Coordinates of C-alpha atoms and ligand atoms in Angstrom, one line a residue:
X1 CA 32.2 57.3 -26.4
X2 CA 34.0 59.1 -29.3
X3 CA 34.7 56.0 -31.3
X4 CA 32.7 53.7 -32.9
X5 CA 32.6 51.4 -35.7
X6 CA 29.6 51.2 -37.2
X7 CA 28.3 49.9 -40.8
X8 CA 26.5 51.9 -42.6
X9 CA 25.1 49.3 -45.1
X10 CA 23.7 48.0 -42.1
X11 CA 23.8 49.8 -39.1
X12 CA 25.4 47.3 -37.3
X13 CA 27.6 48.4 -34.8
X14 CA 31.3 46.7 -35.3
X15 CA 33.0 47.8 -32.3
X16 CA 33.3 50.7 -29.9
X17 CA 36.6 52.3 -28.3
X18 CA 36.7 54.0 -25.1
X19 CA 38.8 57.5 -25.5
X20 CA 42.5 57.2 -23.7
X21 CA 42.8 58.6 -20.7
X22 CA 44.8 61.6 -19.9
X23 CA 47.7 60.0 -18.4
X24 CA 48.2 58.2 -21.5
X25 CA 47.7 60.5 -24.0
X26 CA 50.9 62.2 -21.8
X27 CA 52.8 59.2 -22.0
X28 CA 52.6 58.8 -25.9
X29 CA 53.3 62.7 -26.4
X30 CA 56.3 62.2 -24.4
X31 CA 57.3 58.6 -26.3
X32 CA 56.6 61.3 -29.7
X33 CA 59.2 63.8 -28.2
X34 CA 61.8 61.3 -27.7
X35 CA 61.3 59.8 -30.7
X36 CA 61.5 62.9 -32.7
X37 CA 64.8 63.3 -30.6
X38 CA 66.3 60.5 -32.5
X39 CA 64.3 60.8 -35.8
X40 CA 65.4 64.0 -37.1
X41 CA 69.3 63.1 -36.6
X42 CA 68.3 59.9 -39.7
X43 CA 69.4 59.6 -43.1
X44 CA 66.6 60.3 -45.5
X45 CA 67.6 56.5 -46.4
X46 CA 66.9 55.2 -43.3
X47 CA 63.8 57.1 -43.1
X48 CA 63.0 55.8 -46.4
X49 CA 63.6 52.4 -45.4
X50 CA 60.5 52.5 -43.0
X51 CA 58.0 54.0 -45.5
X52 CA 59.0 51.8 -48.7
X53 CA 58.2 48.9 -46.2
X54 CA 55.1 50.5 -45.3
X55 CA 54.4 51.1 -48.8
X56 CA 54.9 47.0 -49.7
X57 CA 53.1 46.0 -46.9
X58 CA 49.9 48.2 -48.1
X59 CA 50.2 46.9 -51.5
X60 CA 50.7 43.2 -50.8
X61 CA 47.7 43.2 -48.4
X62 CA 45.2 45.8 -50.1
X63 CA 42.3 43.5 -49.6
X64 CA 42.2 43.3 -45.9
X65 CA 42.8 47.4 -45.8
X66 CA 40.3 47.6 -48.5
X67 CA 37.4 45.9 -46.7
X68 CA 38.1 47.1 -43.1
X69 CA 37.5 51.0 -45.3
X70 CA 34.1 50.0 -46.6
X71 CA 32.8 48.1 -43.4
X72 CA 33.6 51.1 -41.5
X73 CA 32.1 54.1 -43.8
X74 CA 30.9 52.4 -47.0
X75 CA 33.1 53.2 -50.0
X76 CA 32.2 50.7 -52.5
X77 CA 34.9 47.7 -52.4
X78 CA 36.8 48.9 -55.6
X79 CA 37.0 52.7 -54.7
X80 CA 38.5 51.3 -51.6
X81 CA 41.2 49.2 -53.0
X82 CA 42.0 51.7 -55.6
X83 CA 42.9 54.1 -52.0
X84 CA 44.8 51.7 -50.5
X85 CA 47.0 51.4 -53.4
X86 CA 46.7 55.3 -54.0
X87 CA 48.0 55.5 -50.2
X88 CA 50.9 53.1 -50.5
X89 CA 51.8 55.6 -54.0
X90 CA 52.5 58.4 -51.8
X91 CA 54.5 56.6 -49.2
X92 CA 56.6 55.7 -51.7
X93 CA 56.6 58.7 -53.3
X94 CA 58.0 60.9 -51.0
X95 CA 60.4 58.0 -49.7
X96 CA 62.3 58.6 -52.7
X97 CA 61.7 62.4 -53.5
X98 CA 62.0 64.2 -49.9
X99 CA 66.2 64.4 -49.8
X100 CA 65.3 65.9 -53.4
X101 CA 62.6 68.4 -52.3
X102 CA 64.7 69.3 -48.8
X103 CA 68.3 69.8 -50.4
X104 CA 69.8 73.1 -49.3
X105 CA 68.9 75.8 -51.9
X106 CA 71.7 77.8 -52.9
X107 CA 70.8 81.8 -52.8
X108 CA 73.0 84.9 -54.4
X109 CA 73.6 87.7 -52.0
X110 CA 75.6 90.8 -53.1
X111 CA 78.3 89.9 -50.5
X112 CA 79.7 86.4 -49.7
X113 CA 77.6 82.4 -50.0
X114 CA 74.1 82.1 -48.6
X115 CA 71.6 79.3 -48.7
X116 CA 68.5 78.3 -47.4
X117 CA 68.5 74.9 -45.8
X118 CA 65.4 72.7 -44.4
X119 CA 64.9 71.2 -40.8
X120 CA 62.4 69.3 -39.1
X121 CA 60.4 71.3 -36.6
X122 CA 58.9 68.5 -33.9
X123 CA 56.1 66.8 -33.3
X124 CA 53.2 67.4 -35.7
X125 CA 49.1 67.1 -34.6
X126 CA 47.1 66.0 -37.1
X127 CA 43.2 65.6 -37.8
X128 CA 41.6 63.9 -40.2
X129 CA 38.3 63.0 -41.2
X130 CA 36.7 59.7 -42.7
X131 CA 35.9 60.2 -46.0
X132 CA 39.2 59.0 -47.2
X133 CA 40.7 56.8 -44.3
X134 CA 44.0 55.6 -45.3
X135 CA 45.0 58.2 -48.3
X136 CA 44.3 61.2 -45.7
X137 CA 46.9 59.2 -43.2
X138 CA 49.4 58.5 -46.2
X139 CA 49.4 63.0 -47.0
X140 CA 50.5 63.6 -43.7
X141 CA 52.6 60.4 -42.9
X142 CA 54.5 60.4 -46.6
X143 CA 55.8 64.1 -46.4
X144 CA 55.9 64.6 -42.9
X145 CA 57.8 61.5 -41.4
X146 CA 60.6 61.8 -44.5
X147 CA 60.9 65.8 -43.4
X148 CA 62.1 64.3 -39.9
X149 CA 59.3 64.9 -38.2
X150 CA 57.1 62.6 -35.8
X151 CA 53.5 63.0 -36.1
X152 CA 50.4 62.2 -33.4
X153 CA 47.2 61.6 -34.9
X154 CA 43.3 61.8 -34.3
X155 CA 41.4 60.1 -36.8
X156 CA 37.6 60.8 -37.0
X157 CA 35.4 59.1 -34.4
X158 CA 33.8 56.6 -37.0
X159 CA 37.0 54.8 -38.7
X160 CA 38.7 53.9 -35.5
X161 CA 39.9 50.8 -36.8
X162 CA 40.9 52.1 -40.3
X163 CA 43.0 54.9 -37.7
X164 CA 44.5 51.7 -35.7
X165 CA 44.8 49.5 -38.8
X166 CA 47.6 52.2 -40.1
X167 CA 49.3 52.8 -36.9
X168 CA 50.0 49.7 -37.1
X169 CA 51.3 49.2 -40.3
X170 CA 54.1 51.3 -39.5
X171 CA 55.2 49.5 -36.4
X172 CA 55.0 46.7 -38.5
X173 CA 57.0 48.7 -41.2
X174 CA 59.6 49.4 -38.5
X175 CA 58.5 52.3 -37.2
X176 CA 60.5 53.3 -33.6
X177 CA 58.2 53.7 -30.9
X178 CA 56.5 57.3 -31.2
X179 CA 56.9 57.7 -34.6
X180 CA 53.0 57.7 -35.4
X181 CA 50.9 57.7 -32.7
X182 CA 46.9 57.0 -33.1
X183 CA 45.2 58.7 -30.6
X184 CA 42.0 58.1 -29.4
X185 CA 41.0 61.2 -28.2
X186 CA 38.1 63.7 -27.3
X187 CA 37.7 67.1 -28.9
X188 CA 38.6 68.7 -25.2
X189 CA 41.9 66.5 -25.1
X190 CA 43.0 67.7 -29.1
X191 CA 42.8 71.5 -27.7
X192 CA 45.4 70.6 -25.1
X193 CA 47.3 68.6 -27.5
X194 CA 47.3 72.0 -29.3
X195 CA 48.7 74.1 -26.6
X196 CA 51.6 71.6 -25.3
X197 CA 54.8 73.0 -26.1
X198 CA 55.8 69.8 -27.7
X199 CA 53.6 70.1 -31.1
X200 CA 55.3 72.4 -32.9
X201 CA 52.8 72.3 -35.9
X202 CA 49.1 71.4 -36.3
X203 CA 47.9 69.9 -40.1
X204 CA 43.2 69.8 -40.3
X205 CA 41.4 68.4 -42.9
X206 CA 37.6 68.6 -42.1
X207 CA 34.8 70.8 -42.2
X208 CA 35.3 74.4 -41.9
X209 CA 34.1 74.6 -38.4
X210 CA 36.5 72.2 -37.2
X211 CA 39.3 74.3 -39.3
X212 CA 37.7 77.5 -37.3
X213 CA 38.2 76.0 -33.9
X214 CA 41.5 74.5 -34.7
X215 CA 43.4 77.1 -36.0
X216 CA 42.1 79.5 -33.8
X217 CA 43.8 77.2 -30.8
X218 CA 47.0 76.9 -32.7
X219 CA 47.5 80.8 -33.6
X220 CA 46.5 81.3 -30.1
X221 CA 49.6 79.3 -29.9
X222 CA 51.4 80.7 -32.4
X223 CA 51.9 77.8 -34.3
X224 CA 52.0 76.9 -37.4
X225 CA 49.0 74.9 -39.2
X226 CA 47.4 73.9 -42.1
X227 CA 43.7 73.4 -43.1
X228 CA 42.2 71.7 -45.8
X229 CA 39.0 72.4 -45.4
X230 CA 35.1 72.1 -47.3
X231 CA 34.4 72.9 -51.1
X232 CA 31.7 73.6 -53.5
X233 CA 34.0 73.4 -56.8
X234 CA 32.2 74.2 -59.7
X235 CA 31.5 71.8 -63.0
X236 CA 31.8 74.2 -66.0
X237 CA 30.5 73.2 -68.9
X238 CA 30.8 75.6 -72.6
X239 CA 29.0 75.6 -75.4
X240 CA 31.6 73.7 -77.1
X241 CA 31.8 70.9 -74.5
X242 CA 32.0 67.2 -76.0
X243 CA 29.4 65.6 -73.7
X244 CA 29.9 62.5 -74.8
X245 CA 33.6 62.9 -72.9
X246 CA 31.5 65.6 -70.5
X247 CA 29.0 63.2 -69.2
X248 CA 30.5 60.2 -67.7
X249 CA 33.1 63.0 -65.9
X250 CA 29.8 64.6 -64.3
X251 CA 28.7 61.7 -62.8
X252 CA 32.3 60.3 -61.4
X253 CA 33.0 63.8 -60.5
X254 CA 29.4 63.8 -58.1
X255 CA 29.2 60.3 -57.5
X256 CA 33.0 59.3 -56.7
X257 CA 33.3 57.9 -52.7
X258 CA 29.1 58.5 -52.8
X259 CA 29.8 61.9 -53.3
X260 CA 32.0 62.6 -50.2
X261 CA 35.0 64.5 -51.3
X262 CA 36.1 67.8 -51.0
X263 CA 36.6 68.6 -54.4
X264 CA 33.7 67.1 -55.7
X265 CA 31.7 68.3 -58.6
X266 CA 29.0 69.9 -56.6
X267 CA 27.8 73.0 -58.7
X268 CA 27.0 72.3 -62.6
X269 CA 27.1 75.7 -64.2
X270 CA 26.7 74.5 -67.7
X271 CA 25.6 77.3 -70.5
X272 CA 22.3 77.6 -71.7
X273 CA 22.8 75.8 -75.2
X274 CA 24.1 72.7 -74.2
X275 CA 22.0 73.0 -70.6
X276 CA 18.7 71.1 -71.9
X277 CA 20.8 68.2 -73.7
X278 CA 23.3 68.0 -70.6
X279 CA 21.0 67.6 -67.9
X280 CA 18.7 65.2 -69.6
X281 CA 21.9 62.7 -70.3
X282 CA 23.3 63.8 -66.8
X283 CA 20.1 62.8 -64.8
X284 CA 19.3 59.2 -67.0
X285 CA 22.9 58.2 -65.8
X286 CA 21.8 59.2 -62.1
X287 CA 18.5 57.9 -62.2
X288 CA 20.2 54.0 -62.9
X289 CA 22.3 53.5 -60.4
X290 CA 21.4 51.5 -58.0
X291 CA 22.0 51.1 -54.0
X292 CA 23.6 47.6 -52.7
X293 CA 26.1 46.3 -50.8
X294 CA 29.2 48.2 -51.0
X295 CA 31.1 44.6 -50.4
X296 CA 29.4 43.5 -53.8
X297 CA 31.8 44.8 -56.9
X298 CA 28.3 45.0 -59.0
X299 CA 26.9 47.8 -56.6
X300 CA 27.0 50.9 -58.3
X301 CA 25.5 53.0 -55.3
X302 CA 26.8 53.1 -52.1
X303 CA 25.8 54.0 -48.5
X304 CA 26.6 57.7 -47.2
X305 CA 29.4 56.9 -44.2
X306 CA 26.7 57.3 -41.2
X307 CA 23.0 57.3 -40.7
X308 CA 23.8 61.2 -39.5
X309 CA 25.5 62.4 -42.3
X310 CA 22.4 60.9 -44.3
X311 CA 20.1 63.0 -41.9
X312 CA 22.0 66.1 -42.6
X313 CA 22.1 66.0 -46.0
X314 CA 18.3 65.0 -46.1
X315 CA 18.1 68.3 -43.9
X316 CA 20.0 70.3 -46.6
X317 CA 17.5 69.0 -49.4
X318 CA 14.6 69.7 -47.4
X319 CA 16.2 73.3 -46.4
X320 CA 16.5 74.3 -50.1
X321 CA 13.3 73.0 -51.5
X322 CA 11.5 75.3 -49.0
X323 CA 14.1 78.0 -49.9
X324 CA 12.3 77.9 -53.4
X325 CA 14.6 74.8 -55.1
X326 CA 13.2 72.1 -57.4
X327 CA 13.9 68.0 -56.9
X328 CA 14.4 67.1 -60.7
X329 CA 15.2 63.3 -59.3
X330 CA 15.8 62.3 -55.6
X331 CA 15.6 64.0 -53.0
X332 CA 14.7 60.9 -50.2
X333 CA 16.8 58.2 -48.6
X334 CA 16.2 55.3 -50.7
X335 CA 13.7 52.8 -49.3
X336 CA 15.6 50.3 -48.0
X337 CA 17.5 49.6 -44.7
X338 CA 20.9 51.2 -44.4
X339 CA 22.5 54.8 -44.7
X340 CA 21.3 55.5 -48.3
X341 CA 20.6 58.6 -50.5
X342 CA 19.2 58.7 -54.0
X343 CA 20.7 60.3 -56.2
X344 CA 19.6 63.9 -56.5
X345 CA 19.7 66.9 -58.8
X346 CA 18.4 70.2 -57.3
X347 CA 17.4 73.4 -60.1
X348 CA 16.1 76.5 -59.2
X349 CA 18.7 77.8 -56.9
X350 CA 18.3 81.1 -56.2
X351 CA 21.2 83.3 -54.2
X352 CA 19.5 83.6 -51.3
X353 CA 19.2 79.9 -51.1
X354 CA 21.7 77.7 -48.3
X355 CA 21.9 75.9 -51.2
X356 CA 23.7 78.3 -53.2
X357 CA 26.5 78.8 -50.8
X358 CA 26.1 75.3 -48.7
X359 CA 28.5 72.2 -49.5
X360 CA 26.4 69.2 -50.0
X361 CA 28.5 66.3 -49.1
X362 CA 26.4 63.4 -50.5
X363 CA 25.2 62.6 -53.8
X364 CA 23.7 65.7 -54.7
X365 CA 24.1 68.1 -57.5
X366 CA 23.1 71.7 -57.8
X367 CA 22.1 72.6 -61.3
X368 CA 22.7 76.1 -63.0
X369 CA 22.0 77.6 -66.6
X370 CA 24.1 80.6 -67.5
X371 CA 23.9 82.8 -70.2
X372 CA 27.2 82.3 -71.6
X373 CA 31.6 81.8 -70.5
X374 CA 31.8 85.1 -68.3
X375 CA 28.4 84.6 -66.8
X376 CA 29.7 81.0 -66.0
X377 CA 32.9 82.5 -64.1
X378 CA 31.1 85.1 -62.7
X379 CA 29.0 82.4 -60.6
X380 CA 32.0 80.2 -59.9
X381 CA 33.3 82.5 -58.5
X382 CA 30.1 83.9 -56.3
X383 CA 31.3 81.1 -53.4
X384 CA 32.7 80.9 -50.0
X385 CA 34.8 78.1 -51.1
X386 CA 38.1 77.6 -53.1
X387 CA 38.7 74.6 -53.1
X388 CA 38.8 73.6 -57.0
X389 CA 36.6 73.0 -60.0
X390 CA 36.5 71.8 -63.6
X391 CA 36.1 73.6 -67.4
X392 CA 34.8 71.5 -70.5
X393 CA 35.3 73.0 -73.4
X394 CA 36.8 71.0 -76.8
X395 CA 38.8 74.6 -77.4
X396 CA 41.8 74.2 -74.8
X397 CA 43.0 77.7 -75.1
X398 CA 39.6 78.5 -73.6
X399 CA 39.6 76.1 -70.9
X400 CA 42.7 77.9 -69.7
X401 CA 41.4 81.4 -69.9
X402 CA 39.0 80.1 -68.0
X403 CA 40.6 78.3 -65.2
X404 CA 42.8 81.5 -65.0
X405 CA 39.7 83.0 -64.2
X406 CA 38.1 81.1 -61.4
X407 CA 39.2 81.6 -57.8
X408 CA 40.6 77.9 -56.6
X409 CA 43.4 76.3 -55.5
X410 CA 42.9 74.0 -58.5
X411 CA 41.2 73.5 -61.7
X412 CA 41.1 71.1 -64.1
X413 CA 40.5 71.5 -68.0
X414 CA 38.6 68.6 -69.7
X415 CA 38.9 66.0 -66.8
X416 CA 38.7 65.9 -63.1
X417 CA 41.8 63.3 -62.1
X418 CA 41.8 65.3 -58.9
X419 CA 45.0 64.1 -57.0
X420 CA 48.1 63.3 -57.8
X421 CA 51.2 62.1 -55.4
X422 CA 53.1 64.5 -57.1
X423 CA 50.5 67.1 -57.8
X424 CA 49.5 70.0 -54.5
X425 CA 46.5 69.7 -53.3
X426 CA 44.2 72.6 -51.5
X427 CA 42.0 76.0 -51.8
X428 CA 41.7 79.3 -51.0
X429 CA 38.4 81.4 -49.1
X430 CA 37.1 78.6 -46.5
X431 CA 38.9 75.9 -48.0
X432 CA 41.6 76.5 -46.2
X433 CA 45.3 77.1 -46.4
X434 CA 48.3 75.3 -47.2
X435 CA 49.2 72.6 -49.6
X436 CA 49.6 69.3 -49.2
X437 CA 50.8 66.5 -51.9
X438 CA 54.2 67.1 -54.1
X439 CA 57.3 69.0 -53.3
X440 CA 54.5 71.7 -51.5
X441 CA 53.7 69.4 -49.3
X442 CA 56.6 68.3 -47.6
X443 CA 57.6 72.0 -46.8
X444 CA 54.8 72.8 -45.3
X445 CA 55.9 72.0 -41.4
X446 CA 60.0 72.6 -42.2
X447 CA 62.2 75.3 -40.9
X448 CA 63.6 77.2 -43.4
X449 CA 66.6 78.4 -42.4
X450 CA 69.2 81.3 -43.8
X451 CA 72.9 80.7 -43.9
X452 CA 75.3 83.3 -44.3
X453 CA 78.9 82.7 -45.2
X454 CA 80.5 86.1 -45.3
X455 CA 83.3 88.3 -43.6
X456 CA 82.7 91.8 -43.1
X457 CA 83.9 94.5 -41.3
X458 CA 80.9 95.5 -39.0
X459 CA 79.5 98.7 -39.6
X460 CA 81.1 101.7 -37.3
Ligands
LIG1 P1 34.7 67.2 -39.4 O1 33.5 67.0 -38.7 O2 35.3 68.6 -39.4 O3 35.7 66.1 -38.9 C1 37.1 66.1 -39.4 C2 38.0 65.8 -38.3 O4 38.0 66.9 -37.4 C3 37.5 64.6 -37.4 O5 38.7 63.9 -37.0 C4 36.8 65.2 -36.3 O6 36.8 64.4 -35.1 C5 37.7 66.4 -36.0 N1 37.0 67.5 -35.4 C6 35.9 68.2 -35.7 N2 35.7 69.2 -34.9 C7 36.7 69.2 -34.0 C8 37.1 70.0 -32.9 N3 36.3 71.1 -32.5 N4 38.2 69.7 -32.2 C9 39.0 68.7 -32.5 N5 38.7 67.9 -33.6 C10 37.6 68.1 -34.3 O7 34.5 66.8 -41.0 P2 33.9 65.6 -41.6 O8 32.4 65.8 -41.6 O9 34.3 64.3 -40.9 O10 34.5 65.6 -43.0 C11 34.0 66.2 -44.1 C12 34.6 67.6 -44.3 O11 36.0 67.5 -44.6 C13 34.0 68.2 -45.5 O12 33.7 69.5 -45.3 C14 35.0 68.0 -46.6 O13 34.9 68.8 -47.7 C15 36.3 68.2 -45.8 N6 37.4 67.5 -46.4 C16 38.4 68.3 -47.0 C17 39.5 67.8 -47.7 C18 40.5 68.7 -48.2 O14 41.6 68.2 -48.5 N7 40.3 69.9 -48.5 C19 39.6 66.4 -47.8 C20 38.6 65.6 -47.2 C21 37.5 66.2 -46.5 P3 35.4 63.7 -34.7 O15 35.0 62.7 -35.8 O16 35.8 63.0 -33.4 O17 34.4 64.8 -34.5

């Protein structure tokens, strides 16, 4: 059984879905293929029709999305609404941008009229992972379905009914049969989804060893992909940080979604002078939250999406506290029933530590004192990730020297407002490739094609 919906305040399992069998997962490819048949021969206004109304419907019923999201993997009930109404952003978005971002681009050859113009490709396989249920869906289905294309989908096995709940809400948006297609699906049926001749693209976000596997099946393919993979982005704090702007950052930045996001803050490199005064205020904030029902507005500390990905993270702690690191607070699951974690700050890391090059994807922090700005870079830098990362500094020339400097996708001076409909979004190393989110995003599975106007006498 690859699906199940389980609560992780709880453990209470919600409901559990049997994987499709083969002979369906061929009938809804080929429902996808003659869709797309159809689909790519739209306006950009009918197109657009469909995902403004899937856009409303989100936004008029964000509670029910909302709650079906923190049932299914926790997120505390106002992270959650603020997703679904995130998610609906994009849909609109790129309902009104993508004719915009896809108009032919005129180029200047030496001899006659050229330009570039942009085409849907085909069916697009995507694969997405929990942590963000409905804004993951709304990065792929905003760009992609207004690019022409028609996109299957496997969610991760433990939001199933987040995965069906926005399958749906295109069909009910108008969606033609095949548009958007849920699947249910093992990891053996995705790597034949991969090699049918029908997906013409294939879009990860997960871990990197799903990104690993994946896009070595698709370039055994050669087809195109993306992957937005893991991160370890660093939180830089300068001598001339304002920690009273610094500190509430830290803790969103760590503690946002229970600390399950890619870009999270996950490495404080902060520089020796303010290092004392920052982790003292950093930890106190820590140290109060407190663990409840992620249904309950008042909680301020969530579950971790699964009782495993609470066991693997309690793994990690134990792993680099034998490794040599120090538990400044936390450490344990917090005693009570349900999927917890206290929050935790580890010191002492030393390079030969998994800690030093592990993500942590929980709610805990790995603590650093450098010597001063370059030695701050210099570790930033010393990562397997690229994902992104964050400078504080109240001297904003610096802050850009500095994000210059450090080798991410994306960094952010003075705040971390991570994501942005109209911003790109993705990393470098093993984060990944590709971008998703504005006018990037949407030409990420398009063919670009050259026209040349011009009459010439061949060459003799
Ligand atoms: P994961 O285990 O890699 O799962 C992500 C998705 O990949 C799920 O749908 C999963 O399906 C599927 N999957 C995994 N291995 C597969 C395989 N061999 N074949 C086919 N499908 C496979 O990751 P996760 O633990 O759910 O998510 C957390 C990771 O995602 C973190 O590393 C995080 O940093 C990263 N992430 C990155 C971004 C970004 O934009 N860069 C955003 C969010 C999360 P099953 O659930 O059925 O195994």
């Amino acid at each position: 059984m690859t699906y199940q919906s389980l609560n992780p305040f709880d453990g209470k399992t919600l409901q559990s879905f049997a994987d499709i069998a083969d002979a369906e997962l061929e009938t809804k490819l080929a429902t996808a293929q003659t869709c797309y048949e159809g689909w790519r021969l739209k306006s950009y206004a009918e197109r657009a029709t469909i995902l403004n109304k899937a856009a409303e419907l989100l936004h008029a019923q964000v509670d029910t999305f909302a709650h079906t999201m923190t049932l299914e993997m926790g997120k505390r009930i106002g992270e959650a609404r603020g997703e679904v109404e995130f998610s609906a952003r994009i849909l609109a978005y790129y309902a009104k941008n993508a004719e915009r971002f896809l108009a032919p681009v005129k180029l200047d050859p030496t001899v006659g009229e050229a330009h570039m113009e942009s085409s849907p490709i085909g069916v697009i396989f995507c694969v997405e992972p929990w942590n963000f249920p409905y804004y993951q869906l709304a990065r792929i289905a905003g760009p992609h379905l207004m690019a022409g294309n028609v996109l299957v989908v496997k969610h991760a096995g433990i939001v199933p009914r987040c995965a069906i709940a926005f399958e749906q809400l295109l069909i009910e948006a108008g969606a033609p049969a095949g548009l958007y297609t849920n699947l249910l699906i093992s990891h053996d049926q995705s790597n034949r989804i991969i090699d049918d001749p029908r997906v013409k693209g294939v879009a990860l976000t997960g871990s990197v060893a799903a990104g690993q596997s994946i896009a070595a099946r698709a370039g055994k393919n050669l087809k195109i992909s993306s992957m937005e993979l893991g991160g370890s982005d660093a939180f830089i704090v300068l001598d001339d940080a304002d920690l009273d702007h610094t500190i509430p950052w830290a803790v969103w930045g760590r503690m946002y979604n229970t600390g399950q996001t890619c870009c999270a803050a996950k490495r404080f490199i902060v520089v020796e002078s303010v290092a004392d005064a920052f982790l003292a205020r950093f930890q106190a904030v820590l140290s109060a939250l407190k663990a409840g029902d992620p249904l309950d507005e008042t909680t301020t500390l969530g579950p971790l999406s699964s009782e495993p990905a609470l066991v693997q993270l309690l793994g990690q702690v134990d792993a680099a506290v034998a490794a040599g690191a120090k538990v400044l607070i936390g450490g344990k699951r917090v005693d009570r029933p349900g999927s917890f974690m206290q929050p935790t700050i580890l010191t002492d890391i030393a390079p030969d530590n998994p800690a030093f090059r592990d993500e942590f994807f929980g709610p805990v922090a790995s603590f650093y004192r450098v010597k001063d700005e370059a030695a701050a870079i210099a570790l930033a830098n010393d990562s397997d990730f690229g994902l992104g990362g964050s400078v504080w500094t109240q001297d904003e020339a610096r802050g850009r020297r500095v994000a210059s400097a450090v080798e991410t996708g994306m960094m952010f001076i003075n705040n971390i407002d991570w994501t942005d409909a109209e911003l790109p979004f993705g990393g470098i190393k093993n984060s990944g490739y590709g971008r998703e989110l504005g006018d990037m995003g949407i030409q990420q599975f398009v063919n670009k094609k050259l026209v040349r106007v011009a009459k010439m006498a061949a060459p003799a």
